Tab-separated table of C-alpha atoms in Angstrom:
chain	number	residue	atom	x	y	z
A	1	UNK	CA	0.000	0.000	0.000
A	2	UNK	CA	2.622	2.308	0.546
A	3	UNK	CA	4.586	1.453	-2.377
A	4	UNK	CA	1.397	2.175	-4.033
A	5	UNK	CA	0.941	5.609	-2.553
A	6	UNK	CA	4.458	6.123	-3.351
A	7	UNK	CA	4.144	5.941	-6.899
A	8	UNK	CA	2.855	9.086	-8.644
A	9	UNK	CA	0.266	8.883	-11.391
A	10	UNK	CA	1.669	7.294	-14.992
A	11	UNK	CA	0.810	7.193	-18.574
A	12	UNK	CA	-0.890	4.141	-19.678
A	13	UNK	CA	0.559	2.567	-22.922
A	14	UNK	CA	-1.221	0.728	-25.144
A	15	UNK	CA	0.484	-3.361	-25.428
A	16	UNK	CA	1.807	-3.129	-28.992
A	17	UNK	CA	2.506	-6.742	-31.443
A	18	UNK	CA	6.675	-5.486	-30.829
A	19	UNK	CA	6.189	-5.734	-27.136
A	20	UNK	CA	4.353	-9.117	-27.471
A	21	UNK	CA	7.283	-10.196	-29.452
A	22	UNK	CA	9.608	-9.017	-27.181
A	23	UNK	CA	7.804	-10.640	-23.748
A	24	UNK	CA	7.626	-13.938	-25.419
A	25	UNK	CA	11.616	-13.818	-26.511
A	26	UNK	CA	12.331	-12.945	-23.186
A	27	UNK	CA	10.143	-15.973	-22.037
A	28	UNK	CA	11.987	-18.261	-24.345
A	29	UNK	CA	15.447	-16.969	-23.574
A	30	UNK	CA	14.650	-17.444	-19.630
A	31	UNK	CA	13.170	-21.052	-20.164
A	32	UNK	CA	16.779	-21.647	-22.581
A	33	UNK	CA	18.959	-20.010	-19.191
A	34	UNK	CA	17.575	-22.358	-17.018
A	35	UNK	CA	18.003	-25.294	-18.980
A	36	UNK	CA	21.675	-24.845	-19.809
A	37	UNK	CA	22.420	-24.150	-15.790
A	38	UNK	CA	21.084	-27.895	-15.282
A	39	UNK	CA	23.728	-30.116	-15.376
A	40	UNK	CA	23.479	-33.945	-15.924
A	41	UNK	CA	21.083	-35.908	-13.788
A	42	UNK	CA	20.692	-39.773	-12.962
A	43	UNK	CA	17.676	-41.158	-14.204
A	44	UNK	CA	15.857	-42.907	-10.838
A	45	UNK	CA	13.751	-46.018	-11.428
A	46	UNK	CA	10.406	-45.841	-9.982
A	47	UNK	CA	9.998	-47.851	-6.887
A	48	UNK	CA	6.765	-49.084	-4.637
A	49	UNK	CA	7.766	-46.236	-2.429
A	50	UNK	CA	7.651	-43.424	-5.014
A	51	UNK	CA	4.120	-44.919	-6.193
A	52	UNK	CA	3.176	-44.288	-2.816
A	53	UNK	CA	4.039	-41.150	-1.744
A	54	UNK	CA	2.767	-40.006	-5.568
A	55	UNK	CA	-0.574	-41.342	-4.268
A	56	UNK	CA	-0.403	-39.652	-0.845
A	57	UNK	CA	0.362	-36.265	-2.782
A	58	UNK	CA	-2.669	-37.267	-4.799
A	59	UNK	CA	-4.995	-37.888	-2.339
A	60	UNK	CA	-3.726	-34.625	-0.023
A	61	UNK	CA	-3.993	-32.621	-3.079
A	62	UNK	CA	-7.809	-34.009	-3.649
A	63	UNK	CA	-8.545	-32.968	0.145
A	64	UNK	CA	-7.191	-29.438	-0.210
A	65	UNK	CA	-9.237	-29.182	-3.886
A	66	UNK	CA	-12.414	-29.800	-1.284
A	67	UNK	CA	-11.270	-27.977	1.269
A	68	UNK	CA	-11.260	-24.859	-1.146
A	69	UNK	CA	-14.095	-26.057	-2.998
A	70	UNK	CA	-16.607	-22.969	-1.795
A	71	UNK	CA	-20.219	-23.212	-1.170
A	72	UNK	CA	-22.256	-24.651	-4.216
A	73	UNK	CA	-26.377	-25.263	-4.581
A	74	UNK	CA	-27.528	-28.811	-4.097
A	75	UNK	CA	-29.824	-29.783	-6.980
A	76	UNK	CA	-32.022	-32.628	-6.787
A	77	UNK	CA	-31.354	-36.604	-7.776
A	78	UNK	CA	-34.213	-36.917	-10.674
A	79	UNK	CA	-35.356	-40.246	-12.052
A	80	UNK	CA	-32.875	-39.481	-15.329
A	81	UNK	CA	-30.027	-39.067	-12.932
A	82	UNK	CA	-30.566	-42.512	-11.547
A	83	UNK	CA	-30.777	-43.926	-14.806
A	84	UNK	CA	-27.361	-42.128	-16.228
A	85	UNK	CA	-26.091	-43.070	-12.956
A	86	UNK	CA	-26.804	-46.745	-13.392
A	87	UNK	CA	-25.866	-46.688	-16.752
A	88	UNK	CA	-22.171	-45.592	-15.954
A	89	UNK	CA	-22.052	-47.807	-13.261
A	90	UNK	CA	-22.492	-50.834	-15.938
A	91	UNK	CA	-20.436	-49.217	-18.682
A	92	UNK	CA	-17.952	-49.166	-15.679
A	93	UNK	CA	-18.223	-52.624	-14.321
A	94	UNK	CA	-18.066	-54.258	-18.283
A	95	UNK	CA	-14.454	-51.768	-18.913
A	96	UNK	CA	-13.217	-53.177	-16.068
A	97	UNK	CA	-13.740	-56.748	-16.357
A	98	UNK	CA	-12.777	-56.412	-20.139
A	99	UNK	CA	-9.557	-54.973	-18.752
A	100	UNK	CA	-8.819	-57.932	-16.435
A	101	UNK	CA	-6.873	-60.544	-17.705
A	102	UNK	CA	-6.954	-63.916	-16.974
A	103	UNK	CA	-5.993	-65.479	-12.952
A	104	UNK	CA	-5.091	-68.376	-11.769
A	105	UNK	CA	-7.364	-69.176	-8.675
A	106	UNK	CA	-6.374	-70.328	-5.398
A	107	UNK	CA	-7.462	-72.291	-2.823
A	108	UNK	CA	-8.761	-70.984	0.425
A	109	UNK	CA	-6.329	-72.126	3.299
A	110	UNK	CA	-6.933	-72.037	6.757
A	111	UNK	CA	-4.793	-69.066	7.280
A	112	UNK	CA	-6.874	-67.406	4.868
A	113	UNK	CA	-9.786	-68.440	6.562
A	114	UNK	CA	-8.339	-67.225	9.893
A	115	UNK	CA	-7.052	-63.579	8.422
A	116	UNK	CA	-11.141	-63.591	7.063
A	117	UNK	CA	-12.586	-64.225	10.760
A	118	UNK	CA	-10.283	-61.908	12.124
A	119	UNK	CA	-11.394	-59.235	10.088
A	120	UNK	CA	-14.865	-60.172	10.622
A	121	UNK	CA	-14.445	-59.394	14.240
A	122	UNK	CA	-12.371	-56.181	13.641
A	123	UNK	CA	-15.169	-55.190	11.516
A	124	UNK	CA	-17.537	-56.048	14.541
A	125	UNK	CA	-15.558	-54.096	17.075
A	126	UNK	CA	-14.793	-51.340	14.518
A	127	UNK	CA	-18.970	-51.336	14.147
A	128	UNK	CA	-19.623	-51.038	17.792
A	129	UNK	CA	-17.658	-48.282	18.510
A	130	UNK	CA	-19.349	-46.583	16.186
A	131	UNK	CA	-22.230	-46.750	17.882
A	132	UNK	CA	-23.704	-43.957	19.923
A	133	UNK	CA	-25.733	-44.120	23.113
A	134	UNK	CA	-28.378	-46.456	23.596
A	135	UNK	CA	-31.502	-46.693	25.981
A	136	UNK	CA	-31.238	-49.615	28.436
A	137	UNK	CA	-34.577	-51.799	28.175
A	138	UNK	CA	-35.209	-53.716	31.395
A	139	UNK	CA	-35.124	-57.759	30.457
A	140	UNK	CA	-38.908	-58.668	30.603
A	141	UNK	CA	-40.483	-61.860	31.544
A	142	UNK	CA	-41.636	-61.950	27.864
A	143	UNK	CA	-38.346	-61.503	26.721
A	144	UNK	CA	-36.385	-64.303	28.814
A	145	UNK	CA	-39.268	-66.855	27.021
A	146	UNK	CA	-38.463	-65.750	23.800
A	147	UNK	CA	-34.841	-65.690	24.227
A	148	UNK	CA	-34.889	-69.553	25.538
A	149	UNK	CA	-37.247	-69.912	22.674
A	150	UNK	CA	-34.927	-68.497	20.238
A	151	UNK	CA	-31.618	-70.781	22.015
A	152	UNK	CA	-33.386	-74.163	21.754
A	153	UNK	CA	-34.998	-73.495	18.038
A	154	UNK	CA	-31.456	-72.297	17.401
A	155	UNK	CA	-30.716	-75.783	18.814
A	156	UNK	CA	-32.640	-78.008	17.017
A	157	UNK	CA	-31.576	-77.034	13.734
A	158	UNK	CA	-28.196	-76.785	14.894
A	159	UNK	CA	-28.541	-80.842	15.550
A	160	UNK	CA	-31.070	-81.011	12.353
A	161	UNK	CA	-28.012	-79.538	10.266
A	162	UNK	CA	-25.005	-81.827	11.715
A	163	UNK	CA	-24.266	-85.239	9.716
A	164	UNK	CA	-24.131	-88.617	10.662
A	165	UNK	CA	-20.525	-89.252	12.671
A	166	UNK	CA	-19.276	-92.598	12.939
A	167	UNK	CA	-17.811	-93.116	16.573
A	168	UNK	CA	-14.378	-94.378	16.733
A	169	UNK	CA	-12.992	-96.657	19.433
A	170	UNK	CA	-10.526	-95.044	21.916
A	171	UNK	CA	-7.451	-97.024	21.126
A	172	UNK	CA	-4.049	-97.750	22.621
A	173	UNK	CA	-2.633	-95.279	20.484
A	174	UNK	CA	-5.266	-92.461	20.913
A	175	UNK	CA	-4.480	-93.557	25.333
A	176	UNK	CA	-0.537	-92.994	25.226
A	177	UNK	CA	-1.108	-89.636	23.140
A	178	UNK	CA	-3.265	-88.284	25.142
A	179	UNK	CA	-0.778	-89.358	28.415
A	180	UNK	CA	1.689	-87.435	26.293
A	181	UNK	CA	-0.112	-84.631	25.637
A	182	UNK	CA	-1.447	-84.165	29.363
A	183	UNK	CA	2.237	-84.927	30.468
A	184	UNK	CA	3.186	-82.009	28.158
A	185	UNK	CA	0.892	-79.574	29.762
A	186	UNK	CA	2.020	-80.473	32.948
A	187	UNK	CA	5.962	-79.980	31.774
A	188	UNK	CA	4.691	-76.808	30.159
A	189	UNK	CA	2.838	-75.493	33.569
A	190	UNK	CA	5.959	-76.458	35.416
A	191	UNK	CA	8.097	-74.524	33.632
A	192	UNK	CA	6.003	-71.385	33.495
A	193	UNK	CA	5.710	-72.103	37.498
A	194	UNK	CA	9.690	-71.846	37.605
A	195	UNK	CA	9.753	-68.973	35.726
A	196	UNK	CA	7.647	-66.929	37.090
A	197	UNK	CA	7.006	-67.858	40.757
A	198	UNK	CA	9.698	-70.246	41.831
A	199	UNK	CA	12.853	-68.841	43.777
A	200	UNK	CA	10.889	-65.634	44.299
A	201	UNK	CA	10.265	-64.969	47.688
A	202	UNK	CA	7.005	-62.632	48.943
A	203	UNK	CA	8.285	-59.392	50.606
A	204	UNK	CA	6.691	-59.277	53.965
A	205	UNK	CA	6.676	-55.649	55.907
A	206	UNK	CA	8.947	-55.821	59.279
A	207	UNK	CA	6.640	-54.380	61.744
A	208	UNK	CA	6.809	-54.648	65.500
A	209	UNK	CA	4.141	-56.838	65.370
A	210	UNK	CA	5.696	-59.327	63.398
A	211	UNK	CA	8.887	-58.894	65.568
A	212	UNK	CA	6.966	-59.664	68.431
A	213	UNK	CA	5.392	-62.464	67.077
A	214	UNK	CA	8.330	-64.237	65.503
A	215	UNK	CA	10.577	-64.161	69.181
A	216	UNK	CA	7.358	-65.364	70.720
A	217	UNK	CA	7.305	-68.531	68.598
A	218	UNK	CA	10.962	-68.806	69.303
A	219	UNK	CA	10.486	-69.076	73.055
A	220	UNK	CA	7.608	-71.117	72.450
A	221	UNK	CA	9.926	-73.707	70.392
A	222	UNK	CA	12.351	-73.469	73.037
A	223	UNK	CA	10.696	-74.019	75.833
A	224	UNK	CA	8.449	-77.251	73.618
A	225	UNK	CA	12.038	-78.587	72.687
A	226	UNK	CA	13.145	-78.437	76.536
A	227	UNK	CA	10.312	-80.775	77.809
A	228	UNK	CA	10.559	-82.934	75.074
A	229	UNK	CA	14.184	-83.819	75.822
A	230	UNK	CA	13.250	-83.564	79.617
A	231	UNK	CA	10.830	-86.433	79.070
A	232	UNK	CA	12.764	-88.308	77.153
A	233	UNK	CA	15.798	-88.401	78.787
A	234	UNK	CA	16.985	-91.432	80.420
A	235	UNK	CA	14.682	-93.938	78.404
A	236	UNK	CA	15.561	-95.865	75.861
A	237	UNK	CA	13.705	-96.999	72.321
A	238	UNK	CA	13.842	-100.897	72.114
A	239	UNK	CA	14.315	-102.946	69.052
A	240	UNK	CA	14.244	-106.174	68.098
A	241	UNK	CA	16.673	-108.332	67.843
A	242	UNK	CA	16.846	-110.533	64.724
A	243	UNK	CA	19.298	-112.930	62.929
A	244	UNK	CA	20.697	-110.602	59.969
A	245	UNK	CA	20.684	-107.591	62.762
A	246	UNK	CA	23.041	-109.929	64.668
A	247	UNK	CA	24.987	-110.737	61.536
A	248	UNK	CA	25.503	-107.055	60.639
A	249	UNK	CA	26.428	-106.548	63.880
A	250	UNK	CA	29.294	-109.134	64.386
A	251	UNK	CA	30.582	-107.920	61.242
A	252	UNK	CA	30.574	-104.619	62.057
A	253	UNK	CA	32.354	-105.781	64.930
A	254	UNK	CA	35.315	-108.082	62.834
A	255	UNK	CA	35.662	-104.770	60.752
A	256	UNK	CA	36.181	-102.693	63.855
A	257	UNK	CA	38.809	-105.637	65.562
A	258	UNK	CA	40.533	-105.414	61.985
A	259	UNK	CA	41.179	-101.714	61.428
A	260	UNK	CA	42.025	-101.292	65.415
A	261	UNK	CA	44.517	-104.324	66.064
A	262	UNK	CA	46.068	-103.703	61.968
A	263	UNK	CA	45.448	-107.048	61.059
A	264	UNK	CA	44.252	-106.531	57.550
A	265	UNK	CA	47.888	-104.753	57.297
A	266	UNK	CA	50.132	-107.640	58.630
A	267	UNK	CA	47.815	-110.017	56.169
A	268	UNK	CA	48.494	-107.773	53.100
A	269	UNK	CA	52.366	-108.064	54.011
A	270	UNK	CA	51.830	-111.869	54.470
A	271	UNK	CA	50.312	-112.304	50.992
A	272	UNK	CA	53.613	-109.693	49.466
A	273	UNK	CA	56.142	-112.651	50.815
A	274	UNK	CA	54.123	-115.296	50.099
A	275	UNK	CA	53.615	-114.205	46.104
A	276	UNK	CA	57.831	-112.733	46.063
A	277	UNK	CA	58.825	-116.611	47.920
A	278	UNK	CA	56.751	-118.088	45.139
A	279	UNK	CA	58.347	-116.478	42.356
A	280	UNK	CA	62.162	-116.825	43.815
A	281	UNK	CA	61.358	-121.145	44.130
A	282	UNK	CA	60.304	-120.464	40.303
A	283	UNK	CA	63.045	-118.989	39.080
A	284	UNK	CA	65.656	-120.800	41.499
């Protein structure tokens, strides 16, 4: 504005064909400039991740075009735009199955089938928050007969649906693998157990309370340990006496006599001379 102000009042000149001539050679010279001061460039290859940022662009582009998209007057659907509507959506559907080449189809796997209930129940989650507020209805006597009506028709053509099975003895086989598989559970609970619980002890406040309590059971063992060995000292526990109790004992006894008295030393020095006397009369 103050440039504006600035500038004093000028002569308006009429554009002539000479100054056309001239803006456009001055156009072409500046596009010519600008491509000479380029230098070389490495041609890229177009990856999956330049696709996908071309597509973001594309899409953010399309949200800004409706974001400055101004105010426009809704005009109503008539009977002919249904018709030109259904129309295109035909011509659509024929172009694009005219366009689609031939696949090779393939089965449905259980991991398929698992990814499909999955997003069944992402769908069903996704659905319910989308809910808003309801209005609790209290649960009628009406109601609770019709629901129990509803679970046992539900259940009779549940059972009217299922096929014959043919029962199948509980073999040897089908025994031990079970064994196996409950012995597995067990090894697997066990080790969890150890993990997680085992060697960890439970941390216990030190109050005076517990002090109190803990040197009162120490008295109490005390004083219990006390007048059991009060009673039982000076008695004695019998026990039978038995042939192979007197056996063990009289060898006990032979072992004792032999390691006190060094007998089993004086024989081991008997048997040296007796085996060097017997191979002097050999070679004598």
């Amino acid at each position: 504005v103050l440039y504006k102000e600035s500038v004093g009042t000028g002569t308006p000149t009429p554009v002539t064909p000479e100054m056309e001539r001239v803006k456009r050679n001055q156009e072409i010279c500046s596009s010519v400039l600008y491509k000479e001061n380029i230098g070389k460039a490495t041609p890229t290859p177009v990856t999956p991740e330049m696709e996908r940022v071309k597509r973001n662009q594309e899409i953010i582009s399309s949200v800004l075009y409706k974001e400055n998209v101004g105010k426009v007057t809704p005009t109503p659907i008539t009977p002919e735009m249904e018709r030109v509507k259904r129309n295109q959506e035909i011509i659509s559907s024929v172009l694009y199955k005219e366009n689609v080449g031939q696949a090779t189809p393939t089965p449905v796997t259980p991991e398929m089938e698992r990814v499909k209930r999955n997003q069944e129940q992402l769908s069903s989650v996704a659905y319910r928050e989308g809910l808003g507020k309801a209005t609790p209805s209290p649960v009628t006597p009406e109601m609770e007969r019709v629901k129990r009506n509803q679970e046992q028709i539900s259940s009779v053509l549940y059972k009217e649906h299922m096929a014959k099975g043919t029962p199948t003895p509980l073999t040897p086989e089908m025994e031990r693998a079970k064994r196996n598989q409950e012995n597995i559970s067990s090894v697997l609970y066990s080790d969890s157990f150890r993990k997680q619980v085992q060697g960890k002890a439970a941390y216990v406040l030190d109050t005076p309370e517990m002090r109190r309590v803990r040197e009162t059971q120490k008295h109490i063992s005390t004083v219990k340990y006390h007048e059991d060995f009060e009673k039982s000292k000076g008695s004695f526990t019998p026990v039978v006496t038995d042939p192979i109790t007197e056996r063990v004992k009289k060898n006990m006894q032979d072992f004792s006599d032999i390691s006190y008295r060094g007998i089993q030393r004086r024989v081991v020095e008997m048997e040296r001379k007796r085996v060097d006397q017997d191979q002097e009369n050999l070679t004598g």
